[in-house]
Each structure stands twice: as structure tokens, then as C-alpha cells.
N, CA and C of each residue as an Amber inpcrd file, in Angstrom:
protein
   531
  -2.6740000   4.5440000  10.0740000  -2.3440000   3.1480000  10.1930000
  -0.8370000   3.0070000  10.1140000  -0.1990000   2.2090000  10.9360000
   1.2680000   2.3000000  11.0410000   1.7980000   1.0070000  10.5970000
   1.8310000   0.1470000   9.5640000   2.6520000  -0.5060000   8.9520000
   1.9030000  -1.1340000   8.2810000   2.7180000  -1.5260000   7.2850000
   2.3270000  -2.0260000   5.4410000   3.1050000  -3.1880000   5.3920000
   2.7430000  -4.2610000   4.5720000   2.8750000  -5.5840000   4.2380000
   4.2140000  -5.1820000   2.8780000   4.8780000  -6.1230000   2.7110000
   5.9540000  -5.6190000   1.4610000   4.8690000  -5.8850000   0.2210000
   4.4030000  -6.3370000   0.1120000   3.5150000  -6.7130000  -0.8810000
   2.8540000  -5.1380000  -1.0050000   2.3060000  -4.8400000   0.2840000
   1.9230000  -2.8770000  -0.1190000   3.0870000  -2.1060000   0.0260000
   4.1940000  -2.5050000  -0.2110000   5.0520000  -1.7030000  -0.4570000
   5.3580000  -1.8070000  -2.4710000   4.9970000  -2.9520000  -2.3310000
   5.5610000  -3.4190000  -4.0430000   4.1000000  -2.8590000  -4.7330000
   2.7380000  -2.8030000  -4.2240000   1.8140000  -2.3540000  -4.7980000
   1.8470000  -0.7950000  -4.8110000   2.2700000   0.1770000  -3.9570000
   2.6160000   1.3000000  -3.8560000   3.6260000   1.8510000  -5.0990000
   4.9140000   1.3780000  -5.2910000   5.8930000   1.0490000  -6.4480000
   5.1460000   1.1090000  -7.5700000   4.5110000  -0.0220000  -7.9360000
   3.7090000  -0.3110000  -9.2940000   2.9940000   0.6530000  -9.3370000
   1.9070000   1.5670000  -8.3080000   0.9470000   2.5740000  -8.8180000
   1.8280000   3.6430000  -9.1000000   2.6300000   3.6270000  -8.2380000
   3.3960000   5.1860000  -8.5410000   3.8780000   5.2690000 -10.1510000
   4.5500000   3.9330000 -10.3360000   4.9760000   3.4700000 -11.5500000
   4.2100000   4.3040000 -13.0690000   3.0840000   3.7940000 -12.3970000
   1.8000000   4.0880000 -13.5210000   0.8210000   5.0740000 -13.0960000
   1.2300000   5.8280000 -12.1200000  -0.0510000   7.0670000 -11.9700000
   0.5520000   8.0030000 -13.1090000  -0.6340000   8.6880000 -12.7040000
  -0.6930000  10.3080000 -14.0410000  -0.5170000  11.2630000 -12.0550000
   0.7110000  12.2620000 -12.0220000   1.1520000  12.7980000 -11.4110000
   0.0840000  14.4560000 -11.8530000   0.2020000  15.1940000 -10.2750000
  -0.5540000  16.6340000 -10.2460000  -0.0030000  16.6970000  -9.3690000
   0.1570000  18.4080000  -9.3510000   0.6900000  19.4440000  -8.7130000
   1.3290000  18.8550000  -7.4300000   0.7130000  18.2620000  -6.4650000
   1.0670000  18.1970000  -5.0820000   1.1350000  16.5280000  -4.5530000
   1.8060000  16.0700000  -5.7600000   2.4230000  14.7170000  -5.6280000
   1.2690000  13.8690000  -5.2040000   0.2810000  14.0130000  -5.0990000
  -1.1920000  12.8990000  -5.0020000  -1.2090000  12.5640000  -6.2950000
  -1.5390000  11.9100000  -6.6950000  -1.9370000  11.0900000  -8.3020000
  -3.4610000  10.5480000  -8.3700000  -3.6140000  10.4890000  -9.7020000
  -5.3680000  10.2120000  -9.8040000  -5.1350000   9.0270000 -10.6220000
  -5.4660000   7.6810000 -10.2850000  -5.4250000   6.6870000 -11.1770000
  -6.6690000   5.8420000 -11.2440000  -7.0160000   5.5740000 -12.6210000
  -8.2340000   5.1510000 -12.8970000  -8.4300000   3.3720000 -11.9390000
  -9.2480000   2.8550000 -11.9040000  -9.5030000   1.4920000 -11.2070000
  -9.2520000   0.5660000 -12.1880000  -8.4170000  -0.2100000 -12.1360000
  -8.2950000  -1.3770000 -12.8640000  -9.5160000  -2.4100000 -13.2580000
  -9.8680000  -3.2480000 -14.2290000 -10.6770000  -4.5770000 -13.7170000
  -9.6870000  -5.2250000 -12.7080000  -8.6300000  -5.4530000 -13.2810000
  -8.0330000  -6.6340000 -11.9780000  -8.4900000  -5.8550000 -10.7580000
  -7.9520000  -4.6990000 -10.1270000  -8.0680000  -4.0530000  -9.0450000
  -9.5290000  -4.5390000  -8.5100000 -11.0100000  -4.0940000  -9.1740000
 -11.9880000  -4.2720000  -9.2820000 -12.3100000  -5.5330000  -8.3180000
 -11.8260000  -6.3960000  -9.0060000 -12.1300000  -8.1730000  -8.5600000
 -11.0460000  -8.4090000  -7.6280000 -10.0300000  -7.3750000  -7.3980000
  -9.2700000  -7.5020000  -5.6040000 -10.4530000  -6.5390000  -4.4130000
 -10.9920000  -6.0930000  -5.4460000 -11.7760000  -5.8150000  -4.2900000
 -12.6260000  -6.3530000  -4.1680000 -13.5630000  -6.8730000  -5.2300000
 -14.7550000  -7.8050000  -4.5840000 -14.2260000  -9.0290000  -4.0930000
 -13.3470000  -9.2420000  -4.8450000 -12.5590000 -10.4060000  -3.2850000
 -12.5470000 -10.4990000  -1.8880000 -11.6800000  -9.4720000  -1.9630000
 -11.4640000  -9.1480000  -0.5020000 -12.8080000  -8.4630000   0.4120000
 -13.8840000  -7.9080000  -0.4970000 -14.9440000  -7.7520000   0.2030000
 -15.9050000  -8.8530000   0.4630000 -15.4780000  -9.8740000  -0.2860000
 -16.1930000 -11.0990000   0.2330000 -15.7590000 -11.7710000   1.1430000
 -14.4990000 -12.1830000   0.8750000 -13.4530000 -12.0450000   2.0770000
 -13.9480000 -11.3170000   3.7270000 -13.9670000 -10.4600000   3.0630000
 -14.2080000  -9.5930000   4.8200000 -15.5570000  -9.9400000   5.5180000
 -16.4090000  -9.6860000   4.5390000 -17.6360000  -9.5980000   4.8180000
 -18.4500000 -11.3980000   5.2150000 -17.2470000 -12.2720000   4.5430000
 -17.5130000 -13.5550000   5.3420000 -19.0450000 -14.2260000   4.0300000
 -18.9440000 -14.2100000   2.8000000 -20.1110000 -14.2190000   1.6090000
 -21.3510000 -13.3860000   2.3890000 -21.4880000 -12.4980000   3.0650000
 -22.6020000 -11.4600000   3.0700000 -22.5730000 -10.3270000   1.8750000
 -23.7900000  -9.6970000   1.6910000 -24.1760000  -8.7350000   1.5760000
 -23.8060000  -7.2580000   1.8140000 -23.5000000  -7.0960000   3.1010000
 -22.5500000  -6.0220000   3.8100000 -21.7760000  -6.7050000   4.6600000
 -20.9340000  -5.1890000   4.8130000 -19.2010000  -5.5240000   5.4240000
 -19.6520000  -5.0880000   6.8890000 -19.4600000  -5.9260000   7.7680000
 -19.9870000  -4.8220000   9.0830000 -18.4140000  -4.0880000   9.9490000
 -18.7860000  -3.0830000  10.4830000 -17.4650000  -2.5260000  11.2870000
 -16.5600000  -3.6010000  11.9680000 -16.7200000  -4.4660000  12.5670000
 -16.1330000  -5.6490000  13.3220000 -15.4960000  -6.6160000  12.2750000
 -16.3180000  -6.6680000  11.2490000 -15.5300000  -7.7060000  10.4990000
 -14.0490000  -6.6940000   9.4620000 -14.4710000  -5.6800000   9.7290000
 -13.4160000  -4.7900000   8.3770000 -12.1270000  -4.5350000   9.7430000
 -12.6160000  -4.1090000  11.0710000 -11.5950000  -4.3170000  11.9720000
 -10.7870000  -5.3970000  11.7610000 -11.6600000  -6.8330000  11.8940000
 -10.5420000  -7.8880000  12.3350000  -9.6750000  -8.0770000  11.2110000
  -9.9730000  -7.7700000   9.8140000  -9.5580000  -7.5860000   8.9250000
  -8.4200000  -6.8970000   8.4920000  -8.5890000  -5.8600000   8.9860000
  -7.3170000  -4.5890000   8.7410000  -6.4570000  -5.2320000   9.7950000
  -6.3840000  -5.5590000  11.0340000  -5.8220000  -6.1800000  11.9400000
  -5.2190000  -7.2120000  11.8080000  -5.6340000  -7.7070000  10.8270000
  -4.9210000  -9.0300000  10.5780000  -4.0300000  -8.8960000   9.7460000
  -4.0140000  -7.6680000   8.8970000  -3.4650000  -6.8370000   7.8770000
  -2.2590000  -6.0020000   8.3350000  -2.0150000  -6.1390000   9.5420000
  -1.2380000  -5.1530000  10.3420000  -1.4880000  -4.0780000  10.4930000
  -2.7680000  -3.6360000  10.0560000  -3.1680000  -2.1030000  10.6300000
  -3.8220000  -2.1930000  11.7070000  -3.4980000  -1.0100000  12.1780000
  -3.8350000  -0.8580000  13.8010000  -5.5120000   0.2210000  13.7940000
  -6.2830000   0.4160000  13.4790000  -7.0700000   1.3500000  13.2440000
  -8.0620000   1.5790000  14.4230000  -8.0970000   2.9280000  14.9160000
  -9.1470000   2.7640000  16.4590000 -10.3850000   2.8490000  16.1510000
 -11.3450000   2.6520000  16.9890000 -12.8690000   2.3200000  16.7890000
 -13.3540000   3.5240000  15.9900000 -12.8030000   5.0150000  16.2130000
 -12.7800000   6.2060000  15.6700000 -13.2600000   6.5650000  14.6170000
 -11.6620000   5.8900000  14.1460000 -11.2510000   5.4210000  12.9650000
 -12.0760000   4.8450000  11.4180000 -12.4660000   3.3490000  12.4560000
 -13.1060000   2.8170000  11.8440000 -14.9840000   3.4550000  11.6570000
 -15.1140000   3.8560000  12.4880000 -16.6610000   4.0980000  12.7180000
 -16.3380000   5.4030000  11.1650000 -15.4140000   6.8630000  11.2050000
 -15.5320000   7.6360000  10.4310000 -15.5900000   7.4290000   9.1280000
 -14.4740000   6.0470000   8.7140000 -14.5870000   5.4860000   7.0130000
 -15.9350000   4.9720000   6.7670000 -16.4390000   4.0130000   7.7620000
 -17.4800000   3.4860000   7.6830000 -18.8020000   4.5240000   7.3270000
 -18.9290000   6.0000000   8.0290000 -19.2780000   6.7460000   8.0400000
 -19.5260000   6.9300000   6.2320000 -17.8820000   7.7350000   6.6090000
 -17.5110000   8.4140000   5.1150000 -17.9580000   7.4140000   3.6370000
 -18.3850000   6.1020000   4.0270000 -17.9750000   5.2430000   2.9690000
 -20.3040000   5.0040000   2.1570000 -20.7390000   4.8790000   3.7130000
 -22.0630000   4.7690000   3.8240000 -22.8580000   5.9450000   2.6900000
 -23.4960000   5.5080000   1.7080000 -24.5700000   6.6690000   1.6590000
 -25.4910000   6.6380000   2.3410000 -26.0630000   6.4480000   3.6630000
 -26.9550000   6.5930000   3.9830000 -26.2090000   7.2120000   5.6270000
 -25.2970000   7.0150000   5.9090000 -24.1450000   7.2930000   6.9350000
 -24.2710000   6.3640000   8.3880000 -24.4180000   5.2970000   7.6080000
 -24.3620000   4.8000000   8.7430000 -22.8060000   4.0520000   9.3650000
 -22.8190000   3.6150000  10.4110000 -20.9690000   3.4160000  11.1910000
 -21.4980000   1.9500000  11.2600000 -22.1660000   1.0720000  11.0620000
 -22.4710000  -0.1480000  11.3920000 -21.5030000  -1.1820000  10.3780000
 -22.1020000  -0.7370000   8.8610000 -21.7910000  -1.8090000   7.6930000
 -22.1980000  -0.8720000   5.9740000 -21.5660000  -1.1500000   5.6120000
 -21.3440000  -1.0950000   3.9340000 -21.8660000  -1.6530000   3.2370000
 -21.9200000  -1.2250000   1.6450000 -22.4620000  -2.6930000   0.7870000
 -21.0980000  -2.7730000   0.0560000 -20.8450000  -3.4090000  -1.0750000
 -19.8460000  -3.7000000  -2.0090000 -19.6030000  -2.2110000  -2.5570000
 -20.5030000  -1.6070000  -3.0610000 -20.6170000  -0.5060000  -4.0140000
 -19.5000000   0.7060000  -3.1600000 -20.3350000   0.3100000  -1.5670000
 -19.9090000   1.9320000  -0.9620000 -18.0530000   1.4350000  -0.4870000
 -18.0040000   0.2490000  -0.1550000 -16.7040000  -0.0050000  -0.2790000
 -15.4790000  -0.1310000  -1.3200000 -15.7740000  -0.4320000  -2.1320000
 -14.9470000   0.1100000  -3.4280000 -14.7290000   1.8940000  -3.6600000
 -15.7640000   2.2930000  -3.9170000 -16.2320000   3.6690000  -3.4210000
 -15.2210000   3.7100000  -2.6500000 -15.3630000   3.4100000  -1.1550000
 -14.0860000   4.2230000  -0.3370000 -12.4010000   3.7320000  -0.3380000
 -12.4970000   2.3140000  -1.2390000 -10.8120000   1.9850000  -1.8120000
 -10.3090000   2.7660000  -2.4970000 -11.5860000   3.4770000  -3.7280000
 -11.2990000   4.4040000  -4.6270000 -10.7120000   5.5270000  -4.3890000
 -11.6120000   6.1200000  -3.5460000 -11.4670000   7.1360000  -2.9350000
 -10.0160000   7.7170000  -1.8980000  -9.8400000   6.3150000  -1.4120000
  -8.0360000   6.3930000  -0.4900000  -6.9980000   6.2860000  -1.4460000
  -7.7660000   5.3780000  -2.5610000  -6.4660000   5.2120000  -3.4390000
  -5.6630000   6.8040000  -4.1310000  -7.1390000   7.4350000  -4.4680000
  -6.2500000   8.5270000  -5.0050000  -6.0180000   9.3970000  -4.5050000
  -6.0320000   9.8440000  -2.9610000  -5.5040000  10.6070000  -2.2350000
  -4.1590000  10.2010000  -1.6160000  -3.5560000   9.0170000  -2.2080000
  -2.6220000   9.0210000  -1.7000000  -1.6490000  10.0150000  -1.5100000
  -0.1030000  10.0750000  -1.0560000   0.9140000  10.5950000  -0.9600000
   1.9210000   9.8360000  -1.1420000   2.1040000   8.9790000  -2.7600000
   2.7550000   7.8560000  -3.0600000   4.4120000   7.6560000  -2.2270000
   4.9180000   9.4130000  -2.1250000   6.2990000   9.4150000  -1.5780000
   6.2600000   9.4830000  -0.1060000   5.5330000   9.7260000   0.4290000
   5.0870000   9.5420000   2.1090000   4.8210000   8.1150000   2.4180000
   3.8390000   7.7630000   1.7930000   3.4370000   6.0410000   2.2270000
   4.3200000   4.9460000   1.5810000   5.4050000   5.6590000   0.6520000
   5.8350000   4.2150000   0.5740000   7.3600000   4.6570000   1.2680000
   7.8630000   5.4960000   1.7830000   8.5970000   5.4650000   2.8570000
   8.2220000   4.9520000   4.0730000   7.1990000   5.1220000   4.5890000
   6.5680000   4.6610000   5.3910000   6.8290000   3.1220000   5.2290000
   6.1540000   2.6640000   4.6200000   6.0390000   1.1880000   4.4790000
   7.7990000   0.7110000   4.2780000   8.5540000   1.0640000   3.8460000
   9.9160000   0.8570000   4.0930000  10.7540000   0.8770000   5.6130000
   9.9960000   1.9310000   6.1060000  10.3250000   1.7780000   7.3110000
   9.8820000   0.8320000   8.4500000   8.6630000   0.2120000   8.1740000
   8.3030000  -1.0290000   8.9380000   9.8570000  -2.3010000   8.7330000
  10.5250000  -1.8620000   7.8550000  11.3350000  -2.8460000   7.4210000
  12.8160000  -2.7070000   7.6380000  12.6610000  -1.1600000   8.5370000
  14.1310000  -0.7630000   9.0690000  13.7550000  -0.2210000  10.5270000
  14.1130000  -1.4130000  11.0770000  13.5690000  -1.3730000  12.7160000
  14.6220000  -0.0680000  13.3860000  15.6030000   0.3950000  12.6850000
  16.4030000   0.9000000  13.7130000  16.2000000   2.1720000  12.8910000
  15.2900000   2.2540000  12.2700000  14.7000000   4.0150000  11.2430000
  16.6710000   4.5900000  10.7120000  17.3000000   3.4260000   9.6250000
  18.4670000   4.2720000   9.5450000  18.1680000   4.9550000   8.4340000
  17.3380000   4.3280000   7.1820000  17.3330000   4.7280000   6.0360000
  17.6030000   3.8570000   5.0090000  17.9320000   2.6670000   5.9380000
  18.8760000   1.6570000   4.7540000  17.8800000   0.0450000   4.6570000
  18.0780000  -0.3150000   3.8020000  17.7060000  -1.5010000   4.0400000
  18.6660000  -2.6860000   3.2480000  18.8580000  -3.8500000   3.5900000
  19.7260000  -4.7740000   2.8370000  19.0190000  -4.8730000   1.3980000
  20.3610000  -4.6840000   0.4590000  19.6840000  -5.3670000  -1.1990000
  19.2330000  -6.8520000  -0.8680000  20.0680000  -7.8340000  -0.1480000
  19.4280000  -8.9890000  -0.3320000  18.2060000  -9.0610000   0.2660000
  17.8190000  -8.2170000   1.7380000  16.5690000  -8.6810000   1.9330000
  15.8440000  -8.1890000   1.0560000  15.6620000  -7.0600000   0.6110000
  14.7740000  -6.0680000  -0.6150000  14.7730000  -7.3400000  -1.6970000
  15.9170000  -8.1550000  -2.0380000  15.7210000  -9.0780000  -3.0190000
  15.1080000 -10.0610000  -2.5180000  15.3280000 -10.8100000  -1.7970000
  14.2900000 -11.8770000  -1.0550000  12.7690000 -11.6150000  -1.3950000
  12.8000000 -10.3500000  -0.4340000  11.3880000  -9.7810000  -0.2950000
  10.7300000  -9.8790000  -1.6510000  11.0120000  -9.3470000  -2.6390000
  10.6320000  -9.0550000  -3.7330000  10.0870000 -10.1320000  -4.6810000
  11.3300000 -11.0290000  -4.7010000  11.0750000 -12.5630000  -5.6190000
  10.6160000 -13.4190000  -4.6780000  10.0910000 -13.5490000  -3.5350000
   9.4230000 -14.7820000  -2.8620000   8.1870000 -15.1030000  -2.4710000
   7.2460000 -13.4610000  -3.2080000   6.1770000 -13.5770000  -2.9530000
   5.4560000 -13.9820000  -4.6210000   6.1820000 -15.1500000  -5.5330000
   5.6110000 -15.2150000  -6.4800000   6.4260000 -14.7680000  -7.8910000
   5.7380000 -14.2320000  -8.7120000   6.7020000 -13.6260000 -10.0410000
   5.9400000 -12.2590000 -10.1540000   5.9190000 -11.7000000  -9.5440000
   5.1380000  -9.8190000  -9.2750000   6.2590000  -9.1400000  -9.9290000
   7.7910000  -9.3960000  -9.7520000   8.8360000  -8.4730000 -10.5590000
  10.4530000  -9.5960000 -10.6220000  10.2560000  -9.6600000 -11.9650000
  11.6790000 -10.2930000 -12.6200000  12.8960000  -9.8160000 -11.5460000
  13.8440000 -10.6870000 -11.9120000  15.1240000 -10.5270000 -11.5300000
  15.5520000  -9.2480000 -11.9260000  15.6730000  -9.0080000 -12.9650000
  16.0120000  -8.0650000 -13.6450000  15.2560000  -6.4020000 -13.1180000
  14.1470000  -6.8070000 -12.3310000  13.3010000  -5.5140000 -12.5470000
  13.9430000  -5.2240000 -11.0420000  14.5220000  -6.3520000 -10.0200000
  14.6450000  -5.9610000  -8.6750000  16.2440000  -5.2570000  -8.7560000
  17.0840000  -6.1980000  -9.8420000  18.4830000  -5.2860000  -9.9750000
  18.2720000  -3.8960000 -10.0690000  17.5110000  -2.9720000 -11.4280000
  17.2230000  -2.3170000 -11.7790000  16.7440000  -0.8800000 -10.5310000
  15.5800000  -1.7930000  -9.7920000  15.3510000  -1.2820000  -8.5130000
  16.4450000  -0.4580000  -7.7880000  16.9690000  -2.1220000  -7.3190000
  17.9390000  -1.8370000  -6.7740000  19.7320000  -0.5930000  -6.9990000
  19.7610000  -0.4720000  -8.6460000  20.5830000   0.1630000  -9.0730000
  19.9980000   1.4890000  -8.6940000  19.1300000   2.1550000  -8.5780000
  18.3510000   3.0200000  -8.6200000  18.6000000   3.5600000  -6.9270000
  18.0270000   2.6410000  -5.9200000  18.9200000   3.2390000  -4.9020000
  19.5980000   2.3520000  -3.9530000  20.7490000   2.1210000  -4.7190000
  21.9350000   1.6500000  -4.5680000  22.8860000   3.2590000  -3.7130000
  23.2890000   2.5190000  -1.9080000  23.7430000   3.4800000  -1.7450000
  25.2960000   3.8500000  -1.5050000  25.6290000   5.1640000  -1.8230000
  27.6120000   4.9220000  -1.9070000  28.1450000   4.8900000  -0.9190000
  27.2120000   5.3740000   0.1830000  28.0190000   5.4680000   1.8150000
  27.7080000   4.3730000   2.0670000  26.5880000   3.3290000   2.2840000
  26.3440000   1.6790000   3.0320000  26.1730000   0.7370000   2.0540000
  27.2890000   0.8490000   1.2870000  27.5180000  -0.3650000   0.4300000
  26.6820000  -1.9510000   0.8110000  25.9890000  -2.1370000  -0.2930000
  25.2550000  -3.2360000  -0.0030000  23.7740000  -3.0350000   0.4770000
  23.4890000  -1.6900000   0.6270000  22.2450000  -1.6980000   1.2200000
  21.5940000  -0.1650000   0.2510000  19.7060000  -0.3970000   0.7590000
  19.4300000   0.3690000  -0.3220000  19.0160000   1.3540000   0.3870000
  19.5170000   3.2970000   0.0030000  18.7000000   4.2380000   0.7200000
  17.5810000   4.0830000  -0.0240000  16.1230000   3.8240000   1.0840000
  14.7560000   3.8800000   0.2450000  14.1330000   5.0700000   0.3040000
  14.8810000   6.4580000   0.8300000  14.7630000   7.7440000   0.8890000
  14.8820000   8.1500000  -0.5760000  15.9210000   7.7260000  -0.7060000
  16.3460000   8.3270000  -2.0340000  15.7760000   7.5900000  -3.1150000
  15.9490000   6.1540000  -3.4930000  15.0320000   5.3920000  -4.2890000
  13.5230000   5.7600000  -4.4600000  12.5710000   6.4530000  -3.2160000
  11.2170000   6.7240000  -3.2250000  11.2470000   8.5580000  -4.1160000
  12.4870000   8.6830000  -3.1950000  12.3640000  10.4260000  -4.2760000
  12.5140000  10.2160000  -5.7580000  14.0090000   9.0830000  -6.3760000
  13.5890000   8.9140000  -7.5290000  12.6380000   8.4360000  -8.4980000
  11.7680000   7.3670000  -7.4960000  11.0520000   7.1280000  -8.4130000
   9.5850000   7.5920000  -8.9240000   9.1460000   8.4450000  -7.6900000
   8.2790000   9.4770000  -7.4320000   8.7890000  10.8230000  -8.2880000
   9.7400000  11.2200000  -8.9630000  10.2690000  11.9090000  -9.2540000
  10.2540000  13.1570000  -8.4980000  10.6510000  13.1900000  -7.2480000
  10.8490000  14.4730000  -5.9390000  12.2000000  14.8080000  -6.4470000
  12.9130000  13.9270000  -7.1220000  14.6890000  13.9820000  -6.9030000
  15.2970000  13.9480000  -8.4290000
């Protein structure tokens, strides 16, 4: 899937924040309750108050989400997600199940470069502190003033004054660097 919402860039941040780190930079983090009730949300959400999620509705969904995902795609999670294997539709159970399941295979320092880069159209490496600050404080109170300076001090860069390498900020805070 090729681009992330800043909001999954700031949710990426926070897990990394708080995962328990192994060998090969994937992290295993337990499911929140809050997390829990973002997902039965959003599976009610998707699923439109049904029972099951069907393939078409988790498409228009991710799509609307800015992921691009091909029928493939979708048919294999759906697959992978089914105990019974079917590519049609899900229940609640098997979909959490497969949030769970992506969540901790992540590659916290891969995907949240990634998702930075939806936000540097010209792939330099840099992004403005003020937009990173905008971004950050306008979706709500998710991170203090203080927590975006902080951020920001972190990768604050010496060659493009004013702007943040998120290369280097993702290695530090992933601890690669």
C-alpha cells in the first residue's frame, strides 16, 4: 500500500515509542483496550452495522484511506484473515485477528519513512518543521507543543535549516542510529 495519512504517521511514532523491540527491528506489542474499540469501530464502520466485513466494503474503505490495494491483495488478507478461508467477508473476531497480526509484523523504521515520504513530493529527505508542526497540532491534542519541539529537536537538520531529516529522526527514534 503506498501512502499513509499523518495521523498513521503520528500512530506509527507512538507505537514505536512504546513497542518492546527484537532482533530484526519488528516489535511485538500487546493490543490496547483503546486500540480494541478502534477496531470495533472501524469494523462497524466498514462493515456498514453488519455482522461481516465483505471484500468490497474493506476495499472502498482502505481507498478512501488512501490505500491503493489490488483485488489480489485484498482477496489474500481476506483469505489470510478467514478461518474458514474464505475471500468473500470476515467476522469482527477474524478482523482484529488480522489488525493484530499486521500490527506486529511491522517494520516501524521502513513504514514510517515511508509515510513521511507521502509528505515529500520531491523524495529529498526533508520536510518543513512548520508543516511537521501544523500537521501535528491540528489534528486535535494527540501531542503537546512541547512534544512536537522535542520531535522536532531530534531531527532538526544542520545542512536544510528549518526543515526536518525524517531519515534520520526515524533512525533515532527507532534506535537504528
Amino acid at each position: 500500500f503506498v501512502c499513509y495519512s499523518f495521523a498513521g504517521i503520528l500512530f506509527l511514532l507512538f507505537e514505536v515509542i512504546s513497542a518492546d523491540y527484537i532482533g530484526d527491528q519488528t516489535y511485538t506489542m500487546a493490543i490496547s483496550q483503546e486500540q480494541l474499540g478502534e477496531f470495533e469501530a472501524a469494523f462497524q464502520r466498514f462493515a456498514g452495522g453488519k455482522d461481516v466485513l465483505t471484500r468490497d466494503a474493506l476495499k472502498t474503505e482502505m481507498r478512501a484511506l488512501g490505500f491503493k490495494p489490488t483485488e489480489a491483495e485484498l482477496k489474500e488478507m481476506m483469505k489470510e484473515a478467514s478461518s474458514s478461508g474464505s475471500t468473500d467477508s470476515i467476522t469482527f473476531t477474524e478482523f482484529q485477528t488480522m489488525l493484530s497480526d499486521r500490527m506486529s509484523r511491522l517494520d516501524p523504521a521502513d513504514d514510517i519513512v515511508q509515510a513521511f515520504e507521502c509528505f515529500d513530493p520531491h523524495m529529498t529527505g526533508f520536510i518543513s518543521q512548520n508543516t511537521f508542526r501544523d500537521m501535528c497540532l491540528e489534528g486535535g491534542d494527540r501531542l503537546t507543543e512541547r512534544e512536537v519541539r522535542d520531535i522536532m529537536k531530534l531531527g532538526e537538520s544542520s545542512d536544510n535549516p528549518g526543515h526536518l531529516d525524517y531519515g534520520d529522526l526515524v533512525s533515532k527514534m527507532c534506535g537504528t542510529k
